[in-house]
Tab-separated table of C-alpha atoms and ligand atoms in Angstrom:
chain	number	residue	atom	x	y	z
A	1	MET	CA	0.000	0.000	0.000
A	2	LEU	CA	1.291	3.463	-0.862
A	3	ARG	CA	1.349	5.877	2.062
A	4	LEU	CA	1.149	9.657	2.139
A	5	PRO	CA	4.291	11.386	3.393
A	6	PRO	CA	3.855	13.384	6.622
A	7	PHE	CA	2.526	16.955	6.300
A	8	ARG	CA	0.604	19.539	8.317
A	9	LEU	CA	-3.000	19.965	7.153
A	10	GLU	CA	-4.591	23.412	7.408
A	11	GLN	CA	-8.333	23.885	6.877
A	12	PRO	CA	-9.034	27.628	6.770
A	13	GLU	CA	-12.608	28.924	6.574
A	14	THR	CA	-11.967	32.070	4.547
A	15	LEU	CA	-10.025	32.830	1.389
A	16	GLN	CA	-7.975	35.465	3.203
A	17	ALA	CA	-6.958	32.949	5.882
A	18	ALA	CA	-5.977	30.440	3.186
A	19	LEU	CA	-3.806	33.047	1.438
A	20	GLU	CA	-2.132	34.024	4.712
A	21	LEU	CA	-1.441	30.405	5.622
A	22	LEU	CA	0.138	29.790	2.214
A	23	ALA	CA	2.256	32.937	2.473
A	24	ALA	CA	3.465	31.972	5.952
A	25	ALA	CA	4.225	28.368	4.968
A	26	GLY	CA	6.468	29.307	2.034
A	27	PRO	CA	6.812	28.076	-1.557
A	28	GLN	CA	6.682	24.339	-0.738
A	29	ALA	CA	3.128	24.567	0.656
A	30	VAL	CA	0.361	23.356	-1.648
A	31	VAL	CA	-3.362	23.851	-2.093
A	32	LEU	CA	-5.691	20.874	-1.738
A	33	ALA	CA	-8.982	20.971	-3.650
A	34	GLY	CA	-10.566	17.536	-4.225
A	35	GLY	CA	-7.164	15.861	-3.873
A	36	THR	CA	-7.795	13.390	-6.699
A	37	ASP	CA	-4.576	14.394	-8.477
A	38	LEU	CA	-2.530	15.863	-5.632
A	39	LEU	CA	-2.817	12.941	-3.213
A	40	PRO	CA	-1.814	10.189	-5.703
A	41	ASN	CA	1.143	12.364	-6.729
A	42	MET	CA	2.170	12.741	-3.085
A	43	LYS	CA	1.890	8.973	-2.603
A	44	HIS	CA	4.157	8.541	-5.617
A	45	GLU	CA	6.639	10.935	-3.940
A	46	LEU	CA	6.456	13.393	-6.807
A	47	LEU	CA	6.126	16.072	-4.162
A	48	GLN	CA	6.438	16.170	-0.366
A	49	PRO	CA	4.869	19.437	0.792
A	50	PRO	CA	5.369	20.232	4.482
A	51	VAL	CA	2.028	22.097	4.594
A	52	VAL	CA	-1.204	21.342	2.734
A	53	VAL	CA	-3.901	24.045	2.732
A	54	ALA	CA	-7.358	22.574	2.038
A	55	LEU	CA	-9.981	24.835	0.454
A	56	SER	CA	-12.990	22.637	1.210
A	57	ARG	CA	-14.202	24.894	4.061
A	58	VAL	CA	-14.051	28.115	2.043
A	59	PRO	CA	-17.671	28.413	0.922
A	60	GLU	CA	-17.430	31.245	-1.596
A	61	LEU	CA	-15.362	29.150	-4.039
A	62	SER	CA	-18.139	26.699	-4.983
A	63	SER	CA	-20.820	28.215	-7.169
A	64	ILE	CA	-21.984	28.635	-10.743
A	65	ARG	CA	-23.613	31.953	-11.579
A	66	GLN	CA	-24.343	34.173	-14.545
A	67	ALA	CA	-23.552	37.900	-14.312
A	68	ALA	CA	-25.839	40.583	-15.728
A	69	ASP	CA	-23.660	40.868	-18.862
A	70	GLY	CA	-24.015	37.119	-19.511
A	71	GLU	CA	-20.563	36.143	-18.217
A	72	ILE	CA	-20.637	32.756	-16.499
A	73	VAL	CA	-18.529	32.540	-13.349
A	74	ILE	CA	-17.663	29.115	-11.953
A	75	GLY	CA	-15.968	28.912	-8.560
A	76	ALA	CA	-12.732	26.944	-8.626
A	77	MET	CA	-13.987	24.508	-5.955
A	78	THR	CA	-17.132	23.597	-7.903
A	79	PRO	CA	-17.166	19.795	-8.323
A	80	LEU	CA	-16.904	18.557	-11.909
A	81	ALA	CA	-20.149	16.625	-11.434
A	82	ALA	CA	-21.926	19.911	-10.655
A	83	VAL	CA	-20.416	21.555	-13.746
A	84	ALA	CA	-21.505	18.619	-15.927
A	85	ALA	CA	-25.044	18.616	-14.491
A	86	SER	CA	-25.622	22.378	-14.388
A	87	PRO	CA	-28.569	23.317	-16.656
A	88	LEU	CA	-26.876	26.704	-17.291
A	89	VAL	CA	-23.559	25.140	-18.350
A	90	ARG	CA	-25.243	22.431	-20.417
A	91	ALA	CA	-27.385	24.958	-22.267
A	92	THR	CA	-24.764	27.659	-22.849
A	93	LEU	CA	-21.346	25.937	-22.744
A	94	PRO	CA	-21.932	22.412	-24.060
A	95	ALA	CA	-18.250	21.636	-24.709
A	96	LEU	CA	-17.398	22.378	-21.075
A	97	ALA	CA	-20.332	20.355	-19.724
A	98	GLN	CA	-19.347	17.438	-21.962
A	99	ALA	CA	-15.650	17.621	-21.030
A	100	ALA	CA	-16.501	17.702	-17.311
A	101	SER	CA	-18.863	14.754	-17.749
A	102	LEU	CA	-16.028	12.635	-19.194
A	103	VAL	CA	-13.366	13.268	-16.533
A	104	ALA	CA	-12.423	10.025	-14.743
A	105	GLY	CA	-15.444	8.229	-13.204
A	106	PRO	CA	-18.475	9.325	-11.133
A	107	GLN	CA	-16.833	9.263	-7.688
A	108	LEU	CA	-13.835	11.273	-8.893
A	109	ARG	CA	-16.106	13.815	-10.610
A	110	ARG	CA	-17.992	14.339	-7.361
A	111	ARG	CA	-14.751	14.908	-5.458
A	112	GLY	CA	-12.597	16.562	-8.154
A	113	THR	CA	-13.121	20.260	-8.830
A	114	LEU	CA	-13.042	22.390	-11.965
A	115	GLY	CA	-10.153	24.453	-10.548
A	116	GLY	CA	-8.159	21.330	-9.726
A	117	ASN	CA	-8.812	20.067	-13.232
A	118	VAL	CA	-7.479	23.226	-14.871
A	119	LEU	CA	-4.414	22.932	-12.611
A	120	LEU	CA	-3.946	19.196	-13.128
A	121	ASP	CA	-0.271	18.264	-13.313
A	122	THR	CA	1.054	16.981	-16.638
A	123	ARG	CA	1.166	13.217	-17.098
A	124	CYS	CA	3.678	10.744	-18.521
A	125	GLN	CA	3.943	6.986	-18.464
A	126	TYR	CA	7.429	7.344	-16.954
A	127	ILE	CA	6.427	9.695	-14.124
A	128	ASN	CA	2.985	8.603	-12.882
A	129	GLN	CA	4.578	5.624	-11.203
A	130	THR	CA	5.773	4.723	-7.735
A	131	HIS	CA	9.102	5.986	-6.470
A	132	PHE	CA	10.415	2.395	-6.606
A	133	TRP	CA	9.357	1.998	-10.267
A	134	ARG	CA	10.931	5.337	-11.224
A	135	SER	CA	14.134	4.564	-9.336
A	136	ALA	CA	14.576	1.383	-11.380
A	137	LEU	CA	14.620	3.551	-14.523
A	138	GLY	CA	17.027	6.098	-13.030
A	139	PHE	CA	14.244	8.707	-12.660
A	140	CYS	CA	13.812	11.454	-15.296
A	141	LEU	CA	14.060	15.207	-15.914
A	142	LYS	CA	10.713	15.980	-14.305
A	143	LYS	CA	11.785	14.624	-10.915
A	144	ASP	CA	15.102	13.454	-9.509
A	145	GLY	CA	16.758	12.515	-12.851
A	146	THR	CA	18.658	14.012	-15.769
A	147	ALA	CA	17.250	12.262	-18.852
A	148	CYS	CA	13.939	12.107	-20.661
A	149	HIS	CA	12.720	8.627	-21.640
A	150	VAL	CA	10.265	9.959	-24.238
A	151	VAL	CA	12.594	12.158	-26.282
A	152	ALA	CA	16.068	10.607	-26.240
A	153	GLY	CA	18.596	13.356	-25.529
A	154	GLY	CA	15.741	15.813	-24.931
A	155	SER	CA	16.437	18.721	-22.607
A	156	ARG	CA	12.792	19.550	-21.959
A	157	CYS	CA	10.051	17.516	-20.311
A	158	VAL	CA	7.195	16.782	-22.725
A	159	ALA	CA	4.747	15.221	-20.252
A	160	ALA	CA	1.198	15.634	-21.541
A	161	ALA	CA	-1.347	18.259	-20.544
A	162	SER	CA	-4.249	15.952	-19.679
A	163	ALA	CA	-7.048	18.061	-18.201
A	164	ASP	CA	-10.267	17.551	-20.146
A	165	SER	CA	-11.744	20.930	-19.216
A	166	ALA	CA	-8.766	23.045	-20.353
A	167	PRO	CA	-9.233	22.761	-24.146
A	168	ALA	CA	-12.967	23.419	-23.816
A	169	LEU	CA	-12.262	26.521	-21.706
A	170	MET	CA	-9.724	27.696	-24.302
A	171	THR	CA	-12.294	27.530	-27.102
A	172	LEU	CA	-14.639	29.533	-24.857
A	173	GLY	CA	-12.164	32.367	-24.217
A	174	ALA	CA	-12.180	31.778	-20.438
A	175	ARG	CA	-10.251	33.921	-17.977
A	176	LEU	CA	-8.801	32.610	-14.736
A	177	GLU	CA	-9.289	34.729	-11.631
A	178	ILE	CA	-6.353	34.264	-9.281
A	179	ALA	CA	-5.858	35.619	-5.769
A	180	GLY	CA	-2.621	36.213	-3.856
A	181	VAL	CA	-1.829	38.119	-0.680
A	182	ALA	CA	-1.027	41.158	-2.841
A	183	GLY	CA	-4.426	41.152	-4.592
A	184	ARG	CA	-6.294	39.567	-7.487
A	185	ARG	CA	-5.474	39.198	-11.164
A	186	GLN	CA	-7.214	37.755	-14.208
A	187	VAL	CA	-5.353	35.809	-16.897
A	188	PRO	CA	-6.732	34.639	-20.251
A	189	ILE	CA	-6.494	30.848	-20.159
A	190	ASP	CA	-4.646	31.003	-23.501
A	191	ALA	CA	-1.757	32.767	-21.735
A	192	PHE	CA	-1.791	30.476	-18.685
A	193	PHE	CA	-0.276	27.261	-20.046
A	194	VAL	CA	3.336	26.876	-21.152
A	195	ALA	CA	4.865	23.995	-23.086
A	196	ASP	CA	6.952	22.743	-20.166
A	197	GLY	CA	6.005	19.366	-18.747
A	198	ILE	CA	7.792	20.038	-15.456
A	199	ARG	CA	5.322	22.810	-14.676
A	200	ASN	CA	2.967	23.888	-17.444
A	201	ARG	CA	0.921	26.533	-15.639
A	202	LYS	CA	1.743	30.089	-14.639
A	203	LEU	CA	0.564	30.060	-11.038
A	204	GLU	CA	2.943	31.515	-8.477
A	205	PRO	CA	3.535	29.865	-5.089
A	206	GLY	CA	0.961	31.152	-2.601
A	207	GLU	CA	-1.630	31.963	-5.283
A	208	ILE	CA	-5.108	30.457	-5.334
A	209	LEU	CA	-7.299	30.036	-8.406
A	210	ILE	CA	-10.651	31.316	-7.252
A	211	ALA	CA	-12.864	31.319	-10.345
A	212	ILE	CA	-13.111	30.535	-14.020
A	213	ARG	CA	-14.886	33.349	-15.906
A	214	ILE	CA	-16.389	32.592	-19.293
A	215	PRO	CA	-17.761	35.374	-21.498
A	216	ALA	CA	-21.328	35.061	-22.784
A	217	PRO	CA	-21.162	32.875	-25.882
A	218	ALA	CA	-22.310	34.205	-29.275
A	219	ALA	CA	-25.993	33.804	-30.171
A	220	GLY	CA	-25.351	30.898	-32.551
A	221	HIS	CA	-22.789	29.202	-30.319
A	222	ARG	CA	-22.228	25.472	-30.796
A	223	GLY	CA	-19.708	23.369	-28.921
A	224	ALA	CA	-18.719	19.759	-28.339
A	225	TYR	CA	-15.956	17.683	-26.760
A	226	GLY	CA	-14.465	14.455	-28.062
A	227	LYS	CA	-12.332	12.120	-25.979
A	228	LEU	CA	-10.294	9.094	-26.942
A	229	ARG	CA	-9.405	6.825	-24.027
A	230	GLU	CA	-8.829	3.190	-23.308
A	231	ARG	CA	-11.667	2.542	-20.842
A	232	GLY	CA	-14.723	4.720	-21.359
A	233	SER	CA	-15.553	4.444	-17.673
A	234	ILE	CA	-12.533	6.171	-16.098
A	235	ASP	CA	-9.365	6.841	-18.073
A	236	PHE	CA	-7.417	10.021	-18.728
A	237	PRO	CA	-7.574	11.263	-22.348
A	238	LEU	CA	-5.310	9.737	-24.972
A	239	LEU	CA	-6.608	12.614	-27.065
A	240	GLY	CA	-9.080	15.384	-26.216
A	241	VAL	CA	-10.733	17.594	-28.845
A	242	ALA	CA	-12.773	20.708	-28.022
A	243	ALA	CA	-14.673	22.457	-30.794
A	244	ARG	CA	-16.526	25.767	-30.961
A	245	LEU	CA	-18.531	27.079	-33.907
A	246	ASP	CA	-20.550	30.287	-34.035
A	247	LEU	CA	-23.315	29.898	-36.626
A	248	SER	CA	-25.627	32.456	-38.211
A	249	PRO	CA	-29.395	31.764	-38.073
A	250	ALA	CA	-29.026	30.234	-41.578
A	251	GLY	CA	-26.337	27.836	-40.356
A	252	VAL	CA	-23.382	29.661	-41.922
A	253	CYS	CA	-20.187	29.387	-39.885
A	254	GLU	CA	-19.119	32.851	-38.686
A	255	ASP	CA	-16.267	31.784	-36.424
A	256	ALA	CA	-14.704	28.562	-35.175
A	257	ASP	CA	-12.021	27.258	-32.844
A	258	LEU	CA	-10.460	23.868	-32.194
A	259	VAL	CA	-8.137	22.969	-29.302
A	260	LEU	CA	-6.602	19.540	-28.726
A	261	THR	CA	-5.047	18.090	-25.595
A	262	ALA	CA	-3.058	15.064	-24.374
A	263	LEU	CA	-0.446	15.622	-27.074
A	264	ALA	CA	2.307	17.685	-25.448
A	265	ALA	CA	2.828	19.751	-22.315
A	266	ALA	CA	0.208	22.395	-23.189
A	267	PRO	CA	-3.141	22.141	-24.981
A	268	ARG	CA	-2.761	22.962	-28.671
A	269	ARG	CA	-4.943	25.223	-30.803
A	270	VAL	CA	-5.187	24.125	-34.441
A	271	ALA	CA	-4.150	27.101	-36.557
A	272	GLY	CA	-6.289	28.220	-39.492
A	273	VAL	CA	-9.598	26.638	-38.397
A	274	ALA	CA	-11.635	29.859	-38.377
A	275	GLU	CA	-10.282	30.781	-41.825
A	276	ALA	CA	-11.114	27.314	-43.203
A	277	LEU	CA	-14.677	27.228	-41.840
A	278	ARG	CA	-15.834	30.851	-42.048
A	279	GLY	CA	-18.616	31.226	-44.617
A	280	VAL	CA	-19.250	27.483	-44.929
A	281	VAL	CA	-22.917	26.465	-44.780
A	282	THR	CA	-23.223	23.723	-42.164
A	283	THR	CA	-26.847	22.671	-42.613
A	284	PRO	CA	-27.443	19.070	-43.782
A	285	ALA	CA	-28.669	20.394	-47.141
A	286	SER	CA	-25.304	22.064	-47.804
A	287	GLY	CA	-23.821	18.606	-48.385
A	288	SER	CA	-20.433	18.617	-49.987
A	289	ASP	CA	-19.246	22.120	-48.867
A	290	TRP	CA	-19.466	21.149	-45.242
A	291	VAL	CA	-18.069	17.680	-45.834
A	292	ALA	CA	-15.130	19.120	-47.786
A	293	ALA	CA	-14.458	21.752	-45.107
A	294	LEU	CA	-14.532	19.076	-42.401
A	295	GLY	CA	-12.022	17.007	-44.338
A	296	LYS	CA	-9.778	20.049	-44.773
A	297	VAL	CA	-9.798	20.894	-41.040
A	298	ALA	CA	-9.262	17.251	-40.068
A	299	ALA	CA	-6.214	17.094	-42.361
A	300	MET	CA	-4.882	20.376	-40.927
A	301	ALA	CA	-5.184	18.997	-37.395
A	302	ARG	CA	-3.436	15.790	-38.429
A	303	ARG	CA	-0.532	17.786	-39.904
A	304	GLN	CA	-0.175	20.131	-36.933
A	305	CYS	CA	-0.615	17.673	-34.049
A	306	ARG	CA	1.890	14.932	-33.363
A	307	PRO	CA	1.108	12.800	-30.306
A	308	LEU	CA	4.251	11.669	-28.463
A	309	PRO	CA	4.931	8.353	-26.731
A	310	ASN	CA	4.540	10.229	-23.428
A	311	ILE	CA	1.294	8.611	-22.310
A	312	PRO	CA	-0.059	5.086	-22.776
A	313	GLY	CA	-1.563	4.183	-26.146
A	314	ASP	CA	0.449	3.771	-29.332
A	315	HIS	CA	1.285	7.314	-30.474
A	316	GLU	CA	0.942	6.501	-34.163
A	317	TRP	CA	-2.563	5.160	-33.540
A	318	ARG	CA	-3.320	8.344	-31.561
A	319	SER	CA	-2.097	10.341	-34.594
A	320	GLU	CA	-4.483	8.417	-36.845
A	321	MET	CA	-7.297	9.205	-34.426
A	322	VAL	CA	-6.702	12.983	-34.572
A	323	PRO	CA	-8.594	13.570	-37.868
A	324	VAL	CA	-11.276	11.046	-36.869
A	325	TYR	CA	-12.028	12.784	-33.561
A	326	VAL	CA	-11.736	16.269	-35.077
A	327	ARG	CA	-14.306	15.436	-37.748
A	328	ARG	CA	-16.687	13.724	-35.329
A	329	THR	CA	-16.437	16.480	-32.724
A	330	LEU	CA	-17.112	19.263	-35.259
A	331	GLN	CA	-20.075	17.297	-36.610
A	332	ALA	CA	-21.422	16.787	-33.097
A	333	ALA	CA	-21.069	20.515	-32.361
A	334	VAL	CA	-23.060	21.497	-35.451
A	335	ALA	CA	-25.741	18.915	-34.680
A	336	GLY	CA	-25.995	20.046	-31.042
A	337	GLU	CA	-24.874	16.602	-29.948
A	338	GLY	CA	-21.904	15.085	-28.104
A	339	PRO	CA	-19.821	14.186	-26.285
A	340	VAL	CA	-17.891	12.070	-28.777
A	341	HIS	CA	-16.432	9.019	-27.076
A	342	HIS	CA	-16.712	5.267	-26.907
A	343	VAL	CA	-17.806	3.281	-23.879
B	1	FAD	C1	-8.217	7.149	-11.743
B	1	FAD	C2	-8.186	8.596	-12.135
B	1	FAD	C3	-8.660	8.963	-13.370
B	1	FAD	C4	-8.636	10.301	-13.753
B	1	FAD	N1	-9.109	10.640	-14.993
B	1	FAD	C5	-9.084	11.925	-15.395
B	1	FAD	C6	-9.564	12.294	-16.687
B	1	FAD	O1	-10.044	11.466	-17.447
B	1	FAD	N2	-9.466	13.579	-17.061
B	1	FAD	C7	-8.949	14.559	-16.248
B	1	FAD	O2	-8.902	15.718	-16.654
B	1	FAD	N3	-8.506	14.252	-15.000
B	1	FAD	C8	-8.574	12.968	-14.551
B	1	FAD	N4	-8.134	12.642	-13.291
B	1	FAD	C9	-7.492	13.649	-12.464
B	1	FAD	C10	-8.389	14.380	-11.458
B	1	FAD	O3	-9.354	13.516	-10.888
B	1	FAD	C11	-9.127	15.571	-12.087
B	1	FAD	O4	-8.264	16.287	-12.950
B	1	FAD	C12	-9.682	16.517	-11.038
B	1	FAD	O5	-10.471	17.502	-11.651
B	1	FAD	C13	-8.625	17.212	-10.204
B	1	FAD	O6	-9.291	18.107	-9.328
B	1	FAD	P1	-9.050	18.080	-7.775
B	1	FAD	O7	-10.007	19.051	-7.189
B	1	FAD	O8	-9.111	16.703	-7.222
B	1	FAD	O9	-7.557	18.646	-7.730
B	1	FAD	P2	-6.418	18.410	-6.638
B	1	FAD	O10	-5.869	17.045	-6.774
B	1	FAD	O11	-6.860	18.830	-5.287
B	1	FAD	O12	-5.357	19.505	-7.163
B	1	FAD	C14	-4.710	19.373	-8.401
B	1	FAD	C15	-3.604	20.428	-8.462
B	1	FAD	O13	-4.126	21.737	-8.493
B	1	FAD	C16	-3.757	22.491	-7.325
B	1	FAD	N5	-4.980	23.213	-6.971
B	1	FAD	C17	-6.228	22.692	-6.937
B	1	FAD	N6	-7.133	23.657	-6.742
B	1	FAD	C18	-6.435	24.811	-6.623
B	1	FAD	C19	-6.825	26.181	-6.456
B	1	FAD	N7	-8.109	26.526	-6.367
B	1	FAD	N8	-5.858	27.114	-6.406
B	1	FAD	C20	-4.543	26.763	-6.507
B	1	FAD	N9	-4.118	25.496	-6.694
B	1	FAD	C21	-5.064	24.524	-6.755
B	1	FAD	C22	-3.276	21.470	-6.329
B	1	FAD	O14	-2.311	22.010	-5.463
B	1	FAD	C23	-2.691	20.412	-7.253
B	1	FAD	O15	-1.420	20.834	-7.681
B	1	FAD	C24	-8.156	11.305	-12.870
B	1	FAD	C25	-7.692	10.915	-11.597
B	1	FAD	C26	-7.706	9.590	-11.237
B	1	FAD	C27	-7.220	9.207	-9.862
B	2	SF4	S1	8.407	13.512	-20.724
B	2	SF4	FE1	10.459	12.812	-20.194
B	2	SF4	S2	11.121	14.155	-18.516
B	2	SF4	FE2	8.914	14.423	-18.753
B	2	SF4	S3	7.990	13.031	-17.267
B	2	SF4	FE3	8.146	11.908	-19.212
B	2	SF4	S4	10.121	10.850	-19.168
B	2	SF4	FE4	10.131	12.400	-17.551
């Protein structure tokens, strides 16, 4: 049985108290949300924080509300199950509701939070292992070692961004509201992730993610999420595809976005999607225009996205699945359907 290393647990009841505790404890202290990623990582000795500050008793961090201007604000501690079941999120942000509904399994979605999902650590088949297993391999760049086992001779960790919600939030233009002892700041989610598998998110020690703010979607907004995984009941993504299309009342595409995850250390936006789809009629009657445009975008995604052997699942098979999941997810978005996955 894997045991947690010793640490001091703090359970503040206000955000201010949590921030002060983190500031006093220093840069090694960590925040505990649902613990479904943090605690396994601690058991694997990927980190040994002396102080763990739990947010579960801070009530103002768990809510979903819509502001007068239509912006949807989701507290960082809102459980994924609540995000997936929210009538507001399902009706207005279908890609996010679908992505949340496919994270892990039911128990983990009730415990795991949206904030913890955005801040999920990167994953790799050579790091999400016990200390004993990793020691047998001589460790790796991400923790305790000097070599990467995915990219021979590589000087940079390429562990995979694996959070299902992140690509959906990127297509939705979300902003992250972050608090520190010095005050609050908002960061566009596009500027939050960096392509560094050792730490792929720009969150400073002592900072707390308090909310995810999503602007009101366009009138003809459509969205969907597609997820390739081994077991439909629980697994992390082998590939995640989030799609957004803004359609005119006649079904003409006015704007579009496509972001993929589980490829490299940061989610990846497919370049040129809006240009390829703008002006295309997406109604069933439009037939070949839409089919041709789908094929073009699927081929673009295939060219731009190269899955690495960083996570389980043959990476060449994952590459072949990129155009398949891109096409299916865009089709599902237009049809108001989804998520795209197998069980
Ligand atoms: C078997 C299994 C399957 C899984 N499958 C999936 C999957 O398919 N897709 C997926 O995306 N995830 C999956 N997960 C990972 C995890 O369950 C989810 O990502 C979950 O949303 C994490 O949220 P949490 O609240 O438990 O985060 P925690 O584990 O509490 O925290 C995760 C990280 O974020 C930090 N953190 C959390 N909240 C805050 C905050 N508000 N401010 C500052 N820092 C914070 C923590 O310090 C930690 O570094 C799986 C986990 C398991 C064990
Ligand atoms: S990508 Fe390389 S350095 Fe990063 S966790 Fe995997 S093996 Fe380690």
